[in-house]
Structures are given as structure tokens and as C-alpha cells.
Coordinates of C-alpha atoms and ligand atoms in Angstrom, one line a residue:
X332 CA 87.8 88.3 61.8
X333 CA 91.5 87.0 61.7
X334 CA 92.1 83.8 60.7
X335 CA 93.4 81.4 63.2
X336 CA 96.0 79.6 62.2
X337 CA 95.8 75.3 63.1
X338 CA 98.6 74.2 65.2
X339 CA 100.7 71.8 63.3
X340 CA 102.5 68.4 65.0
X341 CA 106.1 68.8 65.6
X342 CA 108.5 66.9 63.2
X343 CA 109.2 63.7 64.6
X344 CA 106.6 63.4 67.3
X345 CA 104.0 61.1 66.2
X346 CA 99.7 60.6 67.1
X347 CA 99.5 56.9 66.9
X348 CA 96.3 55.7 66.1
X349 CA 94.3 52.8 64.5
X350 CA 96.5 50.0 63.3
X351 CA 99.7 51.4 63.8
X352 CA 98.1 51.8 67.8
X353 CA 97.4 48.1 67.6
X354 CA 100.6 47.3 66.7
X355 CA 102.6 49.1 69.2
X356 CA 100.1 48.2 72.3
X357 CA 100.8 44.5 70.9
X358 CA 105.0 45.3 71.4
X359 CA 104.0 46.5 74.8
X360 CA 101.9 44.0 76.0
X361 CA 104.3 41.3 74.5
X362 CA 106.9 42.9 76.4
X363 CA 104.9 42.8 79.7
X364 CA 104.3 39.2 79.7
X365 CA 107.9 37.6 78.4
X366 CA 109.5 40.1 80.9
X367 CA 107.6 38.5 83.8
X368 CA 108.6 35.1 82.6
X369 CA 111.9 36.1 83.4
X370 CA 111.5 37.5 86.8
X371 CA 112.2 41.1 85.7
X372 CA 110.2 43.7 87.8
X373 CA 109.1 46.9 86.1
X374 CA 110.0 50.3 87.0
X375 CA 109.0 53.8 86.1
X376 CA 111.3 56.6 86.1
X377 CA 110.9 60.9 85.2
X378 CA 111.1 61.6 81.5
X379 CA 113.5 64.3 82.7
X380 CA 116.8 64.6 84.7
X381 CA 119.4 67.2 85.4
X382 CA 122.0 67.1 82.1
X383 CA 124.7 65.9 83.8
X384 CA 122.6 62.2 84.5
X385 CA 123.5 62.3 80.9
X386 CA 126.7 64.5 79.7
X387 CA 128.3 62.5 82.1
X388 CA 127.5 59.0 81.6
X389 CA 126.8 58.7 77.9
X390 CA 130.5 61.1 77.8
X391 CA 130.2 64.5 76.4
X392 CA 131.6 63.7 72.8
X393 CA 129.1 61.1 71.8
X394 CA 126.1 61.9 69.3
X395 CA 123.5 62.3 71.8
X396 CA 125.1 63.9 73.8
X397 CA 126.6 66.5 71.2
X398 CA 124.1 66.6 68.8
X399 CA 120.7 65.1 69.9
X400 CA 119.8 66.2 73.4
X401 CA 116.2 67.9 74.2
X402 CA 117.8 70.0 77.0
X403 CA 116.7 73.5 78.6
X404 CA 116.7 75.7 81.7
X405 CA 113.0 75.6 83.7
X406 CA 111.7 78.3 85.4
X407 CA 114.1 77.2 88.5
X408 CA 117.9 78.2 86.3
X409 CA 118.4 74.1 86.3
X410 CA 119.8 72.6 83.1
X411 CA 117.1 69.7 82.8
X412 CA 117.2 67.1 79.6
X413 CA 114.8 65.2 78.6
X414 CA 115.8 61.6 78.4
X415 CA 117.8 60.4 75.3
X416 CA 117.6 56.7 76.6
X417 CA 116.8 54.9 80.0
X418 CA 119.8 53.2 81.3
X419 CA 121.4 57.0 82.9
X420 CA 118.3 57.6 84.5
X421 CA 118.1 53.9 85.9
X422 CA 121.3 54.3 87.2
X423 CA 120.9 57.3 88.9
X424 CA 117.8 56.2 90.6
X425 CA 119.5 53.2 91.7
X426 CA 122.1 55.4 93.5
X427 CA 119.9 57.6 94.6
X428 CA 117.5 55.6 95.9
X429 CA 119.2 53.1 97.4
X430 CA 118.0 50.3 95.0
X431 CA 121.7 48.8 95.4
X432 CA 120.0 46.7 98.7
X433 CA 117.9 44.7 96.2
X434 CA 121.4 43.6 94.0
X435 CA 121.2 42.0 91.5
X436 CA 118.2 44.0 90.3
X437 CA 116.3 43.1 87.0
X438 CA 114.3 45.5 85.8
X439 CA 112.3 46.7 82.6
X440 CA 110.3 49.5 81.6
X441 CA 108.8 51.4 78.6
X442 CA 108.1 54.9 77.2
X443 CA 108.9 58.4 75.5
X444 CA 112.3 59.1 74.9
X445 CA 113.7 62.0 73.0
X446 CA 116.9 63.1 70.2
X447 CA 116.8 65.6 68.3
X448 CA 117.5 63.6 64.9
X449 CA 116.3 64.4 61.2
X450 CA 113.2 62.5 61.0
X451 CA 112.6 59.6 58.4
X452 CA 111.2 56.1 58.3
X453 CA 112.0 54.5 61.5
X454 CA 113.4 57.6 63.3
X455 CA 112.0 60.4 64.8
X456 CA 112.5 62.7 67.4
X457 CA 110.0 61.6 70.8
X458 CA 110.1 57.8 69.6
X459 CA 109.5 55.1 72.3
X460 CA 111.7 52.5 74.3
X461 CA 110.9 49.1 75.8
X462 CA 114.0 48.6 78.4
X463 CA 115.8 45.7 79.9
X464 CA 118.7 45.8 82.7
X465 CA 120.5 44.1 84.9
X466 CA 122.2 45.7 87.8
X467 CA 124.8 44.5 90.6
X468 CA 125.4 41.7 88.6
X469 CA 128.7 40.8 86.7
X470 CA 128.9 37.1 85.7
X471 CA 128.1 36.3 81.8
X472 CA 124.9 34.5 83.1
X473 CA 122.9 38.4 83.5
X474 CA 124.1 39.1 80.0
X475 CA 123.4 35.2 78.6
X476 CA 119.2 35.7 80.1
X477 CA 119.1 39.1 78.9
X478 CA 119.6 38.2 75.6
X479 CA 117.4 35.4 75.7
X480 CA 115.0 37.2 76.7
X481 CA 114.8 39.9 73.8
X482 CA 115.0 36.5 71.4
X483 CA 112.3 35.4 73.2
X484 CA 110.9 38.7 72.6
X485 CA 111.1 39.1 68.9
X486 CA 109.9 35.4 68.2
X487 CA 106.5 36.2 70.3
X488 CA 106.3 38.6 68.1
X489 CA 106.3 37.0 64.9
X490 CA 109.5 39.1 63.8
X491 CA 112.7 36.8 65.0
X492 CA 112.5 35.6 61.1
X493 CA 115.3 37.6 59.0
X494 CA 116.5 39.4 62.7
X495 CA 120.0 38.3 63.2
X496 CA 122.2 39.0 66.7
X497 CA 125.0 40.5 66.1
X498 CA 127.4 40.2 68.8
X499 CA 130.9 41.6 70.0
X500 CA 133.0 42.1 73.1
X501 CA 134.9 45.4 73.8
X502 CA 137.2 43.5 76.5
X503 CA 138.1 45.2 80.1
X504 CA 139.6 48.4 81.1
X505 CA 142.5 47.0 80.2
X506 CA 141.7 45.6 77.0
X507 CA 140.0 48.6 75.8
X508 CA 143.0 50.6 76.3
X509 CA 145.5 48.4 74.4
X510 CA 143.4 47.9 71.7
X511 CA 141.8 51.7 71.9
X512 CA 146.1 52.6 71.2
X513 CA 146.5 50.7 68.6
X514 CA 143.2 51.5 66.6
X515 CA 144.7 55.1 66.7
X516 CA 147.8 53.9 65.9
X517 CA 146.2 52.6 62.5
X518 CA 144.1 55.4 62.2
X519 CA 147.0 57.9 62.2
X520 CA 149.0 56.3 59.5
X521 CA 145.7 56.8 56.9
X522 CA 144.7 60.1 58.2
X523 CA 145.2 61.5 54.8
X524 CA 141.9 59.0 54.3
X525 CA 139.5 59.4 56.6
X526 CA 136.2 61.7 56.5
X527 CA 136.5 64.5 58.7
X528 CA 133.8 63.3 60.8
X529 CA 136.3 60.8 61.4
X530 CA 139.1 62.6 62.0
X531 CA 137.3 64.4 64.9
X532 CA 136.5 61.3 66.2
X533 CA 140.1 60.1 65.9
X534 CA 141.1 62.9 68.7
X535 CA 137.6 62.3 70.5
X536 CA 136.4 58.7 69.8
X537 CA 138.4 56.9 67.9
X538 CA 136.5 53.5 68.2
X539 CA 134.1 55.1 66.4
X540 CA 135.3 55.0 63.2
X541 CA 134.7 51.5 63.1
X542 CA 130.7 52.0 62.1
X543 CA 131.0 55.1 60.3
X544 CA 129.1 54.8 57.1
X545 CA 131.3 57.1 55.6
X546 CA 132.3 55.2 52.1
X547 CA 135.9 57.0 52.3
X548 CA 136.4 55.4 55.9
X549 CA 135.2 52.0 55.4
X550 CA 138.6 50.4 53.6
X551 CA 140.7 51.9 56.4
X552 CA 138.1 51.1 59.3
X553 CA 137.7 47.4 57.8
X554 CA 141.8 46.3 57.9
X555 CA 142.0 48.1 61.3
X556 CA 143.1 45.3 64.2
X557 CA 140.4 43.7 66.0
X558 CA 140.4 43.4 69.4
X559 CA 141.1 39.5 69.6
X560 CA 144.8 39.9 70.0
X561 CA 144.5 42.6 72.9
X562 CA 141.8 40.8 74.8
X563 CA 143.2 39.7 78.6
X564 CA 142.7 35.7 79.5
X565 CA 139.6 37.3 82.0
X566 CA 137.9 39.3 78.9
X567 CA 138.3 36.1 76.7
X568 CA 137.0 33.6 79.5
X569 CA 133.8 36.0 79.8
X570 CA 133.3 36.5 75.9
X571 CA 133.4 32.8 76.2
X572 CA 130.9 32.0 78.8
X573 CA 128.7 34.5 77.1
X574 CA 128.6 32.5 73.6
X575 CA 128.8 29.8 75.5
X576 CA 125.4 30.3 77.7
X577 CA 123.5 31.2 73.7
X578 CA 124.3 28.2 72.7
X579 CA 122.9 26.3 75.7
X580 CA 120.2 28.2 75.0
X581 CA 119.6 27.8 71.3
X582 CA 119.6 31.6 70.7
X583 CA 121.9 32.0 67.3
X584 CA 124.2 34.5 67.3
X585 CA 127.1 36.5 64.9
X586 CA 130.4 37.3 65.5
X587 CA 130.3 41.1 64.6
X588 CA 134.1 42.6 65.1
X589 CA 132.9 45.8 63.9
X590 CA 130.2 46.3 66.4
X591 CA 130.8 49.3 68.4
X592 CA 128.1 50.8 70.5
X593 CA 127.9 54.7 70.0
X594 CA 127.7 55.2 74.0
X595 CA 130.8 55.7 75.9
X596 CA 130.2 53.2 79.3
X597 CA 130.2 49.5 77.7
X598 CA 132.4 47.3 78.4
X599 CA 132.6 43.8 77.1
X600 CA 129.2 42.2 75.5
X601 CA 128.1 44.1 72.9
X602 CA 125.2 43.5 70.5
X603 CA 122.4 44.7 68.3
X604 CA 119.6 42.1 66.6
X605 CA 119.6 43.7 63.0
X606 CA 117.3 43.2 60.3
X607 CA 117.5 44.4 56.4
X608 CA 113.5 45.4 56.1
X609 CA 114.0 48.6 57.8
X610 CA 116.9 49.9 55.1
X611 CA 119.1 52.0 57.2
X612 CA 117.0 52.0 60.4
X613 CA 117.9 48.1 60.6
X614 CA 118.5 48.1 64.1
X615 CA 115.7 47.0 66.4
X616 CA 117.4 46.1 69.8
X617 CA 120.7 47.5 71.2
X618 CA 122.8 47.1 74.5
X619 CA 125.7 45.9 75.9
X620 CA 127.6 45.6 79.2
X621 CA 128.2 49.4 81.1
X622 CA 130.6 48.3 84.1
X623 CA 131.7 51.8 84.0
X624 CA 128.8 54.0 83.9
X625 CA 127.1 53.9 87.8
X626 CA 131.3 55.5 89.0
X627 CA 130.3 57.4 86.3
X628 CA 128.2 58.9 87.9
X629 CA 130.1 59.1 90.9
X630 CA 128.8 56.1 92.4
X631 CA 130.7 52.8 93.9
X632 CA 131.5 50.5 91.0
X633 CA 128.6 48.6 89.6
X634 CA 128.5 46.0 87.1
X635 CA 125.6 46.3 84.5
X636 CA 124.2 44.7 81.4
X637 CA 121.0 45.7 79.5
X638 CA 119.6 46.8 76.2
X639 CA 116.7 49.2 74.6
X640 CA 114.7 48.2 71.3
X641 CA 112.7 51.2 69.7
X642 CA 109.0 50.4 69.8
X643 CA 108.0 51.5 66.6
X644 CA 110.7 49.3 64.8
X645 CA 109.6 46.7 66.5
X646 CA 105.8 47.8 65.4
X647 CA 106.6 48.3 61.9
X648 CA 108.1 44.4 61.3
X649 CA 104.7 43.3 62.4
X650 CA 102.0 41.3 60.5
X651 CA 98.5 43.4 60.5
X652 CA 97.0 43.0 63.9
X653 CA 93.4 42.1 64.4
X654 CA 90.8 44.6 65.7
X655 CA 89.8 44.0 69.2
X656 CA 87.0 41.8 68.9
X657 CA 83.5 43.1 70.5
X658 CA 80.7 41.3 72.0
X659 CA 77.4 43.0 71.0
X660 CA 76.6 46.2 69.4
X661 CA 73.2 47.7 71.1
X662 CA 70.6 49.2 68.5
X663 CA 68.2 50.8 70.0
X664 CA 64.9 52.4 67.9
X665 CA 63.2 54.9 69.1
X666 CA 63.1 57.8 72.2
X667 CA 62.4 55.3 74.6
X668 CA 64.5 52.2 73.5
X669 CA 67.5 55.1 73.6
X670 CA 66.8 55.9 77.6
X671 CA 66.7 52.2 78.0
X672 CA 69.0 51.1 76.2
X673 CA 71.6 53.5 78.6
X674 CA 71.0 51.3 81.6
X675 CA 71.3 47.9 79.7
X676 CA 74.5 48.9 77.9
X677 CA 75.5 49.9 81.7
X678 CA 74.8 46.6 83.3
X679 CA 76.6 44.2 80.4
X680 CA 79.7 46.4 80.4
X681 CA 79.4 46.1 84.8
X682 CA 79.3 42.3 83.7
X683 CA 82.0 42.4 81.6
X684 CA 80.1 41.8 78.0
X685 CA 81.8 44.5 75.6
X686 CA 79.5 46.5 74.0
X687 CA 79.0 49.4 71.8
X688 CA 76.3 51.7 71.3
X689 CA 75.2 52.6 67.9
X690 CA 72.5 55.7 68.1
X691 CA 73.4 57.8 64.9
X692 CA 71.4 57.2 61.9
X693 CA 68.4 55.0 60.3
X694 CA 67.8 51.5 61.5
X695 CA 70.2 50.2 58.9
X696 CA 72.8 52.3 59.6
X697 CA 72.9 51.1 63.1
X698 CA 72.9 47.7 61.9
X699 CA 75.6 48.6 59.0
X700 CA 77.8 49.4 62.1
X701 CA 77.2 46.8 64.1
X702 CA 78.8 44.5 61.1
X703 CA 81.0 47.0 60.9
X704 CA 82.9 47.2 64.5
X705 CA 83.0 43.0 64.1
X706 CA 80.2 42.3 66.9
X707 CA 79.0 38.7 67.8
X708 CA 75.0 39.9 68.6
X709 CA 73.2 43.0 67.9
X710 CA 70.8 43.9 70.6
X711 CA 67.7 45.4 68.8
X712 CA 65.3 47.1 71.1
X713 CA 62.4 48.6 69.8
X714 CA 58.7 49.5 71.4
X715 CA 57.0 46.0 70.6
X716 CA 60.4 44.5 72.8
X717 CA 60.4 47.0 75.8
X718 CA 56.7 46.4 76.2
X719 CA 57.4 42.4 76.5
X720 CA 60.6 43.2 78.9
X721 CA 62.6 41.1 76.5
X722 CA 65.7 42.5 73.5
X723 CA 65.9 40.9 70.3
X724 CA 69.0 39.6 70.2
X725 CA 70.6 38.5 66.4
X726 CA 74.0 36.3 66.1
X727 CA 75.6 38.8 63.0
X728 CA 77.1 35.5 61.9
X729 CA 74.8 33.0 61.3
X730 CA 71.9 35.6 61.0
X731 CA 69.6 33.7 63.6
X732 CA 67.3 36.0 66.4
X733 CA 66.0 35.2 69.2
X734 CA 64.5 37.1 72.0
X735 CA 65.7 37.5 75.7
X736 CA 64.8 38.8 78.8
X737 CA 66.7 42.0 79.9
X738 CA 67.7 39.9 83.3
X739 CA 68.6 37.4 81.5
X740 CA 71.3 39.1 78.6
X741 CA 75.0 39.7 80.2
X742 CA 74.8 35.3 80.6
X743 CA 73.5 34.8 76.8
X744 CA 76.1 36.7 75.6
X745 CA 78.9 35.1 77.5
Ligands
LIG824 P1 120.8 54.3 65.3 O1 122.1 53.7 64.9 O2 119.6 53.8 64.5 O3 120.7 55.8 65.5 P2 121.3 54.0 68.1 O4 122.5 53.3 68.2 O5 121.3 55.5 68.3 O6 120.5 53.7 66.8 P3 120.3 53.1 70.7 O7 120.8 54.3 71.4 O8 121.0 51.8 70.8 O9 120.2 53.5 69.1 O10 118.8 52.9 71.0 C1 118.2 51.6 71.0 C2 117.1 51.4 69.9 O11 116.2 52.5 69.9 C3 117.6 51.3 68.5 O12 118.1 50.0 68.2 C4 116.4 51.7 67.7 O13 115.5 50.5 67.6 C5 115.7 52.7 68.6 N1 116.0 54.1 68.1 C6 117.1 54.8 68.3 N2 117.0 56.0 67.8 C7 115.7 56.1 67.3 C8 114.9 57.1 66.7 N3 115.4 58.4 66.5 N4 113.7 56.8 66.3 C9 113.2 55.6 66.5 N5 113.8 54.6 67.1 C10 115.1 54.8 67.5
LIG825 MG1 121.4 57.1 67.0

């Protein structure tokens, strides 16, 4: 007979179990509850769109969309992609369904998002996304509470210690461009220089060149001109109510002049919270301001402000979770204690008692797992007990027993 071959996992997709499942349900469930606390609803959206959602927001010469994009033809001939990031996708379901009635609209929401990347520690190619926006508005305050809210975030979490936010403004329209010409202006006089990464980014994406980690690059991209001199009286003034509003808020934050975000839409705040226990995967939350992106997308100009965090960053910076703790292992002995035992485990879970069933093995392997799995009582049920109507029921910790009436079990173990 042929041998069939396993199927093996694809690189960079994960199975997430045990602890590391602990974890990242506790970055979820974290997230659920300080988002509420800020009056942010949550949405779900499709894990895929048509490419141009996108090519055309995220602008064609940027990493993902050059290099990392899961994107293919279905059965239909449409170019479909499945989503690099969230904030496209919210943008074109706030055009498209008419979410703009409900501006300002602060949202979240969480899940799989995919870029083709070479896998490592930290990054992989379907990692996950916990998501925070702000649409319709376009005073500082919307980008002052999100970025409360992710501090608030990471110190719930346990992991604010050793995180620092890093934080910059890319000015206006108008900014941009001044300082855009003379970045190239800078650029162009060390061509001779730069990586050749960076000198297709120089015709492309010349802001760039800033972050490359190239070592050649990094003299010339650290004397190039920061923006300060070029920014407009309007891009200051909002820089300025932005550090400003952290400060009312006791959220500590960096002046970062390098910080450029890789996407093409942002316009003025932008910020990552960095950390130095991840090596080169030290980013854990990103975003900025993307004023441009919804005419982007061929919609009516629309301020917006948000950020992403990868899930299993935030996971890996966490202490060790505890197991979920049970109530009561079951330990039935015997044919009959087994078909009774299936109607009493029924009723306590229907009352709300968590409680596993151990029926492999000896007596004292029942018991073994019953330590195991953490349990408050075992419920021992043996012939002598279902004769009386009663279960024996032992506290693991203390090691006392005593016996109770079937009726009477979901309220002793409360
Ligand atoms: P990086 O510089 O690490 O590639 P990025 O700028 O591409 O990050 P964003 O597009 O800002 O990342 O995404 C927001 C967050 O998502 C990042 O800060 C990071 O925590 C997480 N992230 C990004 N790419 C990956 C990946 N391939 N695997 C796991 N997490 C990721
Ligand atoms: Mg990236």
C-alpha cells in the first residue's frame, strides 16, 4: 500500500494551543474590556477584499503592497487579497455602507491578517491584529484617547514596563511636500551612499529611507532635515495639542524624528510603542493619522486616526498565565456510577459548576487527574454511594470528604 504522506503546516501560519492559547485569549479579552471603557464599538469585517481596497490606499510602492500581499483570482476572474491590515477594509466599509451617518465613529476589532514575510520570532505570515480607529474625526483629542487607550492597554497587561511611545508628526499636505523636496534634495547629493534599496526608494518613497536598517544608509538618513522647520503654524498647533492632551493624561511619550510609518496615507501623528525584548520584532503597536486614505479610495475627504498591535507580540511579553481554574472533577467507579454520573455532570454544568469527567483508567488514575486539571472537589461515586442517593464529595486541598445528596450538589459546590 502507498504511503500517505502527513500534510505539513504552512510556514508562518501557527496552531496555538496550551499556554501560548492562554496568552493570546488574555490579549483579547483585555482588549474587549479596556475598549468598552472607552466607548469604542466593535466591528467585524471579510478577511478578504478586492486588491484595489489595498493597492490603492496603502499606494502601490509600499512593502505590503509590493512584496507581501496574499492576493489571487477566485473562481469568478476577481483579483481578491486577503487582508494585510484592517484600516483599508474599515474604510471601505465605511464608504460603502454608509457608516459616515454615525461620524465620529470609534471602532475596534480583532483577527487574521496576512503578508507574505520570511517567518521568525515574532513574525509570521497569517499573524493576528487587535485594531483601534477613529473615523470622521479630526481634532487631536481622537488621536490624544486613542493613545491612551493602547497605554491603558499594555499596562492591564502587565507589559507597559520597558514599552516606550515613540511619537512623531508628518505635518499636512503641505508640510509633507516641503519637507518630502528637501529630504530628496539631501538624499540626491549622497546618492553615491545609499543602499540600492534606498535608491529605489529615493525615486519611489523617499521618506522611507529614514528607517532603513541598512548600515550604509543610516549616517546619511540620520543628518537628513527633520521636519520641524517645514511644519505649517496649523501642523505645529496640532502636534502640539496632541503632546499636549498625553501629558494631561500622564501617558509618557518620545520625540522620535525618525519615525516614519511604512504606509503611504498618514498624515501628522505618528507612533509605535517599542520595546527591546523582542530584538528586531520590537514593535508591538503602530498607527498614525490617515487624512488621506478614505479620497483614497475615492471617497469624500475623511479625517482618521487609529493603530494595529500584533497579538502574538503582545502574547509573547506576557508573564505565564494561569490555567482556568475548575470546579470539580467527577470520578465515577464502576458501569453504573459511569451512566450516572452522565446525568449529574449534565445538571452541574446546566448550573453553572465547571466540571470535568475523568473515566480513563484505575481509581487512582482518575484521582491523579483530578489533582492534575487543578479541581476544588472530586466527586467519587461508587455502588455503596448510588445506593444511598448521595456522592462523596473530597475538597483536593484540605483532603476532607463528606457525603451529599445528588439534589443537593450544584449548591455545595458553589
Ligand atoms: P514591522 O516593522 O515589524 O514589519 P510593520 O510596520 O509592518 O511592522 P504594521 O503594519 O504597523 O507593522 O502592523 C502593526 C503591528 O502588527 C506591528 O506593530 C506588529 O506588532 C504586528 N506585525 C506586523 N507584521 C507582523 C508579522 N509579520 N507577524 C507578526 N506581527 C506582525
Ligand atoms: Mg512589516
Amino acid at each position: 500500500m502507498a504511503r500517505i504522506e502527513t500534510p505539513r503546516r504552512i510556514r508562518g501560519t501557527q496552531d496555538i494551543f496550551g499556554d501560548e492559547q492562554r496568552r493570546f485569549a488574555h490579549v483579547l479579552s483585555t482588549f474587549e474590556r479596556v475598549r468598552a471603557l472607552y466607548c469604542f464599538q466593535r466591528i467585524d469585517i471579510p478577511v478578504f477584499e478586492s486588491t484595489a481596497v489595498f493597492a490603492r490606499s496603502l499606494g502601490e510602492t509600499t512593502d505590503v503592497v509590493s512584496k507581501e500581499m496574499y492576493t489571487f483570482e477566485d473562481r469568478g476572474g476577481d483579483s481578491l487579497t486577503l487582508r494585510p491590515e484592517f484600516t483599508a477594509g474599515i474604510a471601505r466599509a465605511y464608504l460603502t455602507e454608509g457608516w459616515q451617518q454615525f461620524a465620529p465613529l470609534k471602532i475596534t476589532t480583532s483577527g487574521p491578517v496576512f503578508r507574505y514575510e520570511r517567518p521568525q520570532k515574532g513574525r509570521f505570515r497569517q499573524f493576528h491584529q487587535i485594531d483601534a480607529e477613529v473615523i470622521g474625526a479630526a481634532e487631536p483629542a481622537a488621536d490624544v484617547e486613542l493613545l491612551v487607550l493602547a497605554d491603558q492597554l499594555l499596562r492591564e497587561l502587565g507589559i507597559a514596563e520597558g514599552v516606550t511611545l515613540q511619537l512623531n508628526t508628518l505635518g499636512d499636505a503641505e508640510t509633507r511636500d516641503a519637507w518630502r523636496a528637501a529630504l530628496v534634495a539631501h538624499f540626491e547629493a549622497h546618492r553615491d551612499e545609499l543602499s540600492e534599496d534606498s535608491l529605489t526608494r529615493l525615486e519611489k518613497n523617499p521618506m522611507r529611507i529614514l528607517d532603513s536598517k541598512d548600515p550604509r544608509d543610516r549616517p546619511i538618513a540620520d543628518s537628513a532635515p527633520d521636519i520641524d522647520a517645514y511644519l505649517t503654524p496649523e501642523a505645529r498647533a496640532f502636534f502640539d495639542a496632541v503632546t499636549a492632551g498625553l501629558d494631561a493624561a500622564g501617558v509618557a511619550w518620545e520625540r522620535n524624528a525618525r519615525l516614519v510609518r511604512g504606509l503611504d496615507y498618514y498624515r501628522h501623528t505618528a507612533f509605535e510603542f517599542v520595546t527591546d525584548r523582542l530584538g528586531a520584532q520590537g514593535t508591538v503597536l503602530a498607527g498614525g493619522r490617515y487624512d488621506g486614505l478614505i479620497g483614497s479610495l475615492g471617497g469624500p475627504e475623511t479625517a482618521g486616526v487609529g493603530w494595529a498591535a500584533g497579538v502574538e507580540r503582545l502574547a509573547m511579553l506576557l508573564d505565564e498565565p494561569a490555567a482556568a481554574a475548575i470546579d470539580a472533577v467527577v470520578v465515577p467507579m464502576g458501569a453504573d456510577a459511569e451512566a450516572r454520573a452522565m446525568g449529574i455532570v449534565a445538571d452541574l454544568r446546566r448550573a453553572g459548576v465547571a466540571v470535568e469527567m475523568a473515566y480513563k483508567g484505575k481509581m487512582k488514575a482518575r484521582m491523579a487527574k483530578a489533582d492534575a486539571l487543578g479541581a476544588r472537589f472530586a466527586i467519587i461515586l461508587g455502588d455503596d454511594e448510588l445506593a444511598k442517593g448521595v456522592a462523596a464529595v473530597k475538597t483536593l486541598g484540605a483532603g476532607t470528604q463528606a457525603e451529599v445528596a445528588f439534589a443537593d450538589l450544584a449548591e455545595a459546590l458553589r
